[in-house]
Amino acid sequence: MHSSKLVRHMPLLACLSLATLLFWWQPARELSATLVAMAYLGVCLHLWQHHRQAVPPHETTSSALLIAYASQGGQAKELAERSADQLRGAGVATSVLPLNGLSPEALHDHRRVLFIVSTYGEGEAPENAARFERQLLNQVRNLSHLEYAVLALGDRQYNHFCGFGRRLDTRLRELGALSLFDRLEADRGDAGVLRHWQQQLAHVGGNSDFTDWQPAPYQRWRLDLREWLNPGSQGAPAFHLGLSAVDGRHNWRAGDIAEVGPRHSLAEMDALLRRLGHDPQASIDQLTLADALSTRRLPDDEAALLGLDIDGLLALPLLPHREYSIASVPADGQLQLLVREARHADGRLGIGSGWLCRHAVIGNELDLRVRSNPGFHGPAADTPMILIGNGTGLAGLRAHLRERAGTPASMNWLVFGERSAQHDQFFRDELQAWLISGHLQRLDLAFSRDQPGKIYVQHLLRDAADELRRWIDEGAALYICGSLEGMGREVQQILAGVLGDQQLQQLTEQGRYKRDLY
């Protein structure tokens, strides 16, 4: 038994032990002593029942992640099983259930639940989910212990696109559950949305090693710029990258995502192939063998590659794509990214950030495709905008500010957090110029390591509560970009405290509260 639980149960255990001792110690003929012992045991049982009722529900929740699906034609079930396989591959204990095998009351037994749900006809729940929805509408118990996410499947030719998924998301929020990330909606199995879902599963599972379910072809982009933004920082190096399309002009909107096809270091592939007894420069479809192997997922144990011929090496699965918020607009003439180096526990560079920040050669071509992300597209130009983020999350917010710079008189307020003002003021000159020109009406910066008591963006929002409410009352939209752990959760709690759960839910339904968290 866990030590904290043992301490909590000690009075009860002592009570039961003493009752048992009294019962058996006395001779059977001493009826009075026996009755006393039995009465004492009855008191202990009463205390036990009272204790069981007093234990908070979240203390008994399962640590396993549950994936619940609602499927009419089988697609949601297939995606639920694929999702479970990816999470199990990352070491996450995962179970799968159809919604008709789950009751709303059973949600109290789980800490994290992912819902993959189809919509039938004009907004109806599939047959195996209708009963669950009726019961959920009558649910009154708070679900604030629950973290969840929704992948909604639908068809935009219907008026109530993803109607069931939207109602499910709304009801869970009303009951106090915390969404891990904003609802994803896939129109007829949209491959881009499903790839985005896989990336979110990677964040949940803490492992970006997976296989794309529906890969799409990359385009060729040239790496033109790599600028180190934070030399001397306590944090990992962050880089401003600029790329140009080799195959002509590509369009995107603020909020869209760059999906990058990463590669291993060519020097490392060269050395690996030589150890395996292969010629790294062998020609493979106009590529060298080292080039071809650099795009493949490699096993953790190099010994697993011993004895493989070239065909066996090339049969290894491709590396999964990596997602990055685009930090620019097409009018800038470049697709720009803000990428921070990531490292594994053993010090090895992450594959995606290692490729972009270290190994890719300036002037050479990269594999990249642009994915539309309508769930984070901006509001109308005359809608005031409050942009909140930390770290490299500034990328997606910067794109919105650059997009709105093309429309005079837009109202914008940026709240941004990093480690130190001296080393981590990304795009300092640009932000200050926007503040002076009036493109930014307000700029609040939190540098957590510049004072003994750490200050984060959520503290700035709390201190500006009156101004925040005024902006919201005047029609502002809230956009948040950055890390889910820490910033994302804390900001959610502050906003709920300042605005109230009901108003935050209304903003979500109106499309005025959007998050891009990872």
XYZ file of C-alpha atoms in Angstrom:
518
model
C 0.000 0.000 0.000
C 1.229 3.517 -0.817
C 2.676 5.214 2.303
C 0.239 8.160 2.262
C -2.726 5.772 2.001
C -1.286 3.614 4.810
C -1.069 6.634 7.101
C -4.645 7.616 6.246
C -5.931 4.112 7.014
C -3.897 3.511 10.237
C -6.649 4.496 12.754
C -9.106 2.225 10.974
C -6.620 -0.676 10.809
C -5.857 -0.290 14.514
C -9.564 -0.307 15.336
C -10.186 -3.531 13.397
C -7.109 -5.211 14.882
C -8.123 -4.387 18.454
C -11.664 -5.650 17.895
C -10.382 -8.922 16.510
C -7.971 -9.352 19.436
C -10.734 -8.788 22.014
C -13.013 -11.234 20.255
C -10.562 -14.165 20.260
C -8.707 -13.491 23.533
C -11.700 -13.910 25.807
C -12.898 -17.449 26.639
C -16.041 -18.399 24.754
C -17.982 -18.810 28.033
C -17.485 -15.108 28.830
C -20.418 -13.975 26.763
C -20.310 -10.409 27.999
C -16.764 -9.897 26.702
C -17.746 -11.378 23.364
C -20.694 -9.033 23.026
C -18.456 -6.079 23.847
C -15.993 -7.140 21.171
C -18.754 -7.590 18.596
C -20.200 -4.194 19.408
C -16.747 -2.657 19.044
C -16.340 -4.383 15.696
C -19.678 -2.952 14.607
C -18.477 0.566 15.440
C -15.337 -0.058 13.389
C -17.391 -1.222 10.412
C -19.488 1.918 10.663
C -16.320 4.031 10.653
C -15.048 2.101 7.617
C -18.252 2.792 5.699
C -18.047 6.469 6.618
C -14.410 6.564 5.514
C -15.245 5.005 2.127
C -17.866 7.674 1.487
C -15.421 10.425 2.463
C -12.666 9.430 0.012
C -12.662 11.958 -2.868
C -13.670 10.337 -6.186
C -10.400 11.258 -7.916
C -8.402 9.193 -5.377
C -9.941 6.012 -6.780
C -9.653 6.820 -10.481
C -7.837 4.483 -12.826
C -4.408 5.534 -14.027
C -5.038 3.801 -17.362
C -6.126 6.039 -20.221
C -9.509 5.140 -21.721
C -10.443 5.610 -25.372
C -14.213 5.613 -25.880
C -15.636 5.551 -29.393
C -19.011 6.057 -31.050
C -19.143 4.501 -34.485
C -21.891 4.046 -37.043
C -19.865 2.570 -39.894
C -16.714 1.401 -38.113
C -14.314 4.310 -38.779
C -14.323 5.617 -35.197
C -13.686 2.111 -33.861
C -10.730 1.656 -36.215
C -9.243 5.018 -35.215
C -9.748 4.200 -31.517
C -7.818 0.959 -31.920
C -5.052 2.705 -33.874
C -4.856 5.408 -31.207
C -4.602 2.782 -28.488
C -1.802 1.002 -30.366
C 0.163 4.267 -30.664
C -0.237 5.052 -26.963
C 0.646 1.522 -25.878
C 3.730 1.763 -28.051
C 4.671 4.805 -25.992
C 4.234 2.826 -22.778
C 0.807 4.233 -21.821
C -1.665 1.743 -20.357
C -4.734 2.142 -22.565
C -8.142 0.507 -22.824
C -10.812 0.845 -25.515
C -14.592 0.782 -25.080
C -17.624 1.619 -27.229
C -19.692 4.385 -25.683
C -22.595 2.019 -25.099
C -20.222 0.082 -22.814
C -19.589 3.169 -20.690
C -21.914 5.049 -18.381
C -21.444 8.694 -17.384
C -21.103 7.486 -13.781
C -18.138 5.348 -14.845
C -16.301 8.521 -15.905
C -15.595 9.047 -12.204
C -13.393 5.954 -12.330
C -11.067 7.471 -14.939
C -8.629 10.364 -14.909
C -8.096 10.661 -18.680
C -10.535 9.760 -21.465
C -10.202 10.309 -25.204
C -13.437 10.330 -27.205
C -13.459 9.421 -30.909
C -17.024 9.956 -32.083
C -18.880 10.009 -35.369
C -22.015 11.996 -36.089
C -24.898 10.208 -37.798
C -27.095 12.055 -40.296
C -28.095 15.564 -39.272
C -26.238 15.831 -36.004
C -27.460 12.629 -34.369
C -25.418 10.395 -32.077
C -24.589 6.960 -33.515
C -26.796 4.132 -32.280
C -24.119 2.895 -29.879
C -23.884 6.321 -28.228
C -27.476 7.632 -27.982
C -28.068 6.143 -24.524
C -24.771 7.542 -23.221
C -25.694 11.039 -24.448
C -29.119 10.899 -22.764
C -27.517 9.824 -19.491
C -24.795 12.468 -19.749
C -27.417 15.201 -20.122
C -28.890 14.073 -16.788
C -25.498 13.820 -15.098
C -25.128 16.185 -12.133
C -21.866 15.039 -10.508
C -18.859 17.266 -11.108
C -16.174 15.945 -13.493
C -13.402 18.381 -12.558
C -11.025 15.450 -11.967
C -11.335 14.380 -15.630
C -9.001 15.326 -18.474
C -10.355 14.576 -21.919
C -10.088 15.232 -25.636
C -12.525 14.815 -28.524
C -11.869 13.755 -32.106
C -15.141 14.386 -33.935
C -15.782 12.728 -37.290
C -18.336 14.163 -39.706
C -19.279 15.295 -43.192
C -19.579 18.984 -44.048
C -22.353 18.364 -46.562
C -24.663 18.079 -43.537
C -25.903 21.200 -41.776
C -24.976 19.938 -38.302
C -21.385 18.954 -39.051
C -19.895 16.950 -36.157
C -23.021 17.749 -34.176
C -22.667 14.903 -31.682
C -18.973 15.534 -31.090
C -19.672 19.211 -30.452
C -22.502 18.458 -28.003
C -20.342 15.927 -26.169
C -17.489 18.434 -25.842
C -19.861 21.140 -24.606
C -21.475 18.907 -21.994
C -18.154 17.672 -20.624
C -16.969 21.266 -20.221
C -20.238 22.163 -18.458
C -19.581 19.367 -15.966
C -16.145 20.791 -15.177
C -13.921 18.418 -17.165
C -10.670 19.909 -18.502
C -9.961 19.482 -22.202
C -6.360 18.476 -22.950
C -6.580 20.354 -26.258
C -9.312 21.838 -28.395
C -11.731 19.532 -30.195
C -10.503 18.266 -33.572
C -13.029 17.872 -36.382
C -12.290 15.610 -39.353
C -14.369 16.116 -42.477
C -14.733 12.679 -44.121
C -11.569 11.390 -42.461
C -9.427 14.404 -43.375
C -5.841 13.107 -43.386
C -4.408 16.373 -42.025
C -6.710 16.352 -39.000
C -5.885 12.701 -38.305
C -2.163 13.464 -38.479
C -2.744 16.314 -36.024
C -4.585 13.901 -33.712
C -1.562 11.590 -33.879
C 0.723 14.460 -32.880
C -1.508 15.222 -29.903
C -1.401 11.541 -28.934
C 2.393 11.830 -29.062
C 2.231 14.738 -26.583
C -0.117 12.767 -24.313
C 2.115 9.714 -24.459
C 5.392 11.612 -24.258
C 6.776 9.811 -27.306
C 6.919 11.196 -30.851
C 7.944 7.852 -32.367
C 4.936 6.699 -34.390
C 3.901 5.888 -37.946
C 1.638 8.266 -39.887
C -1.692 6.566 -40.554
C -2.345 8.578 -43.709
C 0.922 10.055 -44.994
C 0.770 12.803 -47.586
C 3.473 13.881 -50.035
C 5.870 16.593 -48.940
C 6.880 19.590 -51.026
C 10.444 20.814 -51.446
C 11.440 23.855 -49.387
C 14.871 25.476 -49.125
C 16.296 26.444 -45.741
C 17.372 30.079 -46.149
C 17.718 31.300 -42.561
C 18.623 29.906 -39.146
C 19.083 32.543 -36.447
C 19.872 31.668 -32.815
C 17.531 33.864 -30.777
C 18.590 33.238 -27.178
C 22.349 32.815 -26.700
C 23.159 32.805 -22.983
C 19.661 31.672 -21.993
C 19.057 29.231 -19.147
C 16.705 27.461 -21.520
C 17.478 25.313 -24.537
C 18.543 27.137 -27.708
C 15.684 28.540 -29.787
C 16.009 29.328 -33.487
C 14.196 31.514 -36.003
C 14.043 29.607 -39.299
C 13.125 30.890 -42.758
C 12.211 28.655 -45.716
C 11.192 29.308 -49.306
C 9.210 27.005 -51.592
C 11.219 25.434 -54.407
C 8.164 24.384 -56.437
C 6.444 27.753 -56.585
C 4.301 29.828 -54.243
C 2.333 28.229 -51.395
C -0.470 29.880 -49.465
C -1.369 29.555 -45.832
C -3.157 31.485 -43.118
C -2.150 32.527 -39.621
C -2.839 29.542 -37.402
C -1.787 26.946 -39.979
C 0.813 24.261 -39.316
C 4.051 23.238 -41.021
C 4.508 19.472 -41.057
C 8.220 18.746 -41.445
C 9.681 15.443 -42.568
C 12.746 15.128 -40.303
C 15.971 13.258 -40.972
C 18.787 11.789 -38.955
C 22.213 13.388 -39.221
C 23.917 12.256 -42.438
C 27.213 11.962 -40.567
C 25.584 9.575 -38.094
C 24.026 7.532 -40.932
C 27.379 7.342 -42.676
C 29.063 5.998 -39.548
C 26.201 3.576 -38.817
C 26.241 2.073 -42.316
C 29.988 1.567 -42.170
C 29.612 -0.288 -38.872
C 26.940 -2.468 -40.510
C 29.233 -3.223 -43.433
C 27.412 -1.162 -46.081
C 28.662 1.554 -48.416
C 26.940 4.834 -47.358
C 27.422 6.228 -50.895
C 25.692 3.343 -52.670
C 23.156 4.713 -55.160
C 19.474 4.200 -54.302
C 16.978 5.832 -56.705
C 19.176 8.902 -57.265
C 19.962 9.082 -53.548
C 22.815 7.706 -51.519
C 22.058 4.891 -49.098
C 22.888 7.280 -46.228
C 20.292 9.758 -47.549
C 17.654 7.049 -47.873
C 18.296 5.637 -44.391
C 18.209 9.105 -42.806
C 14.412 9.242 -43.285
C 13.782 5.879 -41.585
C 12.886 5.018 -38.005
C 15.785 3.178 -36.414
C 15.505 0.715 -33.519
C 16.928 1.740 -30.160
C 19.239 -1.247 -30.241
C 21.627 -1.097 -33.190
C 22.074 -4.866 -32.959
C 18.592 -5.258 -34.473
C 20.038 -3.978 -37.769
C 22.847 -6.511 -37.958
C 22.483 -8.829 -40.918
C 19.915 -6.686 -42.740
C 20.601 -6.181 -46.425
C 19.836 -2.924 -48.228
C 16.243 -3.959 -48.956
C 15.767 -4.763 -45.268
C 17.105 -1.350 -44.224
C 14.854 0.452 -46.700
C 11.844 -1.518 -45.449
C 12.113 0.271 -42.103
C 9.150 2.640 -41.565
C 9.525 6.317 -42.356
C 10.075 8.792 -39.545
C 6.838 10.480 -38.421
C 6.368 14.116 -39.310
C 6.842 16.886 -36.753
C 4.444 19.835 -36.410
C 5.390 23.490 -35.947
C 3.211 26.600 -35.808
C 3.926 28.894 -38.744
C 5.263 32.254 -37.540
C 4.747 34.289 -40.724
C 2.258 35.056 -43.503
C 2.713 34.586 -47.279
C 3.239 38.339 -47.745
C 6.513 37.941 -45.807
C 7.904 35.925 -48.711
C 9.064 33.169 -46.360
C 7.558 30.434 -44.268
C 9.064 31.127 -40.859
C 9.272 28.890 -37.794
C 10.339 29.290 -34.168
C 11.889 26.013 -32.984
C 13.541 25.099 -29.698
C 16.026 22.258 -29.413
C 14.605 19.262 -27.583
C 16.763 16.622 -25.950
C 16.119 13.134 -24.636
C 16.996 12.165 -21.080
C 20.320 10.749 -22.302
C 21.256 14.061 -23.936
C 20.500 13.060 -27.524
C 18.871 15.728 -29.688
C 15.249 15.213 -30.663
C 14.928 14.097 -34.266
C 12.723 16.973 -35.457
C 14.418 19.860 -33.688
C 17.847 18.302 -34.165
C 17.280 18.191 -37.920
C 16.002 21.762 -38.185
C 18.304 23.410 -35.638
C 21.567 21.535 -36.182
C 21.842 19.052 -39.024
C 20.011 20.601 -41.991
C 22.397 22.638 -44.144
C 21.548 26.252 -45.011
C 20.707 26.404 -48.717
C 19.671 22.741 -48.916
C 16.161 21.410 -49.403
C 13.835 20.089 -46.685
C 10.634 18.031 -46.805
C 7.686 20.143 -45.628
C 3.963 20.366 -46.206
C 1.493 23.015 -45.010
C -1.603 21.807 -43.173
C -4.636 23.997 -42.780
C -5.686 24.405 -39.157
C -9.083 26.156 -39.265
C -9.578 25.610 -35.539
C -6.908 28.284 -34.914
C -7.636 30.701 -37.759
C -8.166 34.287 -36.655
C -11.416 36.180 -36.118
C -12.684 39.064 -38.245
C -10.302 42.013 -38.397
C -12.645 44.207 -36.340
C -12.745 41.664 -33.472
C -10.358 42.627 -30.654
C -7.816 39.887 -30.004
C -6.077 38.825 -26.782
C -3.100 36.612 -27.604
C -1.535 34.571 -24.786
C 1.506 32.325 -25.009
C 4.897 31.255 -23.792
C 8.160 30.077 -25.315
C 8.012 29.021 -28.948
C 4.218 29.359 -28.756
C 4.905 32.954 -29.772
C 5.237 31.648 -33.345
C 1.504 31.119 -33.897
C 0.627 34.398 -32.154
C 3.167 36.360 -34.212
C 1.566 35.064 -37.422
C -1.804 36.430 -36.279
C -0.275 39.803 -35.461
C 1.458 39.944 -38.838
C -1.767 38.994 -40.594
C -3.730 41.682 -38.757
C -1.027 44.276 -39.455
C -2.420 44.381 -42.985
C -5.699 45.741 -41.615
C -5.496 49.201 -39.990
C -7.020 49.861 -36.570
C -7.245 46.275 -35.331
C -7.197 45.907 -31.524
C -4.526 43.536 -30.170
C -3.184 42.643 -26.720
C -0.241 40.237 -26.342
C 0.638 38.453 -23.092
C 3.888 36.490 -23.428
C 6.199 34.679 -21.037
C 9.777 33.417 -21.160
C 12.753 33.012 -18.809
C 14.755 36.249 -18.840
C 14.400 39.676 -20.386
C 18.104 39.793 -21.227
C 18.245 36.592 -23.276
C 14.711 35.466 -24.137
C 12.857 38.422 -25.637
C 12.057 36.787 -28.957
C 11.358 39.370 -31.713
C 11.879 42.184 -29.190
C 12.316 44.979 -31.752
C 9.284 43.927 -33.754
C 7.017 43.767 -30.700
C 8.208 47.113 -29.397
C 7.664 48.705 -32.833
C 4.109 47.371 -32.870
C 3.515 48.792 -29.405
C 4.800 52.219 -30.451
C 2.773 52.242 -33.680
C -0.416 51.215 -31.885
C -0.770 47.878 -33.649
C -0.418 46.441 -30.143
C -2.632 48.297 -27.687
C -1.038 46.426 -24.813
C 2.048 44.222 -24.340
C 2.518 42.300 -21.088
C 5.738 40.325 -20.630
C 6.506 37.818 -17.876
C 10.122 36.743 -17.344
C 10.021 33.996 -14.762
C 13.708 33.950 -13.738
C 14.280 37.705 -13.366
C 13.134 37.878 -9.728
C 13.136 35.581 -6.668
C 9.416 34.833 -7.011
C 8.700 33.388 -10.451
C 6.196 35.331 -12.543
C 4.293 33.623 -15.372
C 1.688 34.744 -17.891
C -1.143 33.463 -15.685
C -0.023 35.909 -12.966
C -0.174 38.804 -15.441
C -3.694 37.789 -16.457
C -4.779 37.592 -12.827
C -3.393 41.063 -12.132
C -5.102 42.462 -15.245
C -8.468 40.839 -14.451
C -10.519 44.041 -14.761
C -8.974 44.933 -18.116
C -9.423 41.354 -19.319
C -13.125 41.430 -18.480
C -13.498 44.791 -20.232
C -11.931 43.479 -23.449
C -14.140 40.381 -23.365
C -17.245 42.498 -22.764
C -16.273 44.513 -25.844
C -16.204 41.364 -27.985
C -12.553 40.245 -27.800
C -11.431 36.743 -28.766
C -8.894 34.765 -26.712
C -6.134 32.841 -28.513
C -3.620 30.740 -26.566
C -0.517 29.079 -28.008
C 2.248 27.222 -26.184
C 2.788 24.390 -23.732
C -0.169 22.449 -22.347
C 1.615 21.461 -19.141
C 2.085 24.445 -16.875
C 1.045 27.449 -18.939
C -1.984 25.938 -20.705
C -3.560 24.495 -17.583
C -2.773 27.486 -15.360
C -4.142 29.986 -17.875
C -7.322 27.917 -18.186
C -7.805 28.048 -14.413
C -7.139 31.802 -14.242
C -9.572 32.508 -17.095
C -12.225 30.361 -15.424
C -11.659 32.278 -12.189
C -11.744 35.715 -13.794
C -14.530 35.143 -16.317
C -16.403 32.221 -14.803
C -16.880 28.755 -16.245
C -20.156 29.686 -17.915
C -18.735 32.666 -19.808
C -15.669 30.679 -20.844
C -17.979 27.990 -22.215
C -19.967 30.643 -24.103
C -16.752 32.034 -25.614
C -15.825 28.531 -26.768
C -19.213 28.031 -28.414
C -18.932 31.451 -30.103
C -15.480 30.643 -31.485
C -13.894 33.348 -29.320
C -11.742 31.037 -27.179
C -9.216 28.965 -29.119
C -6.109 27.094 -28.071
C -3.145 25.567 -29.874
C -1.378 23.665 -27.089
C 1.241 20.959 -27.210
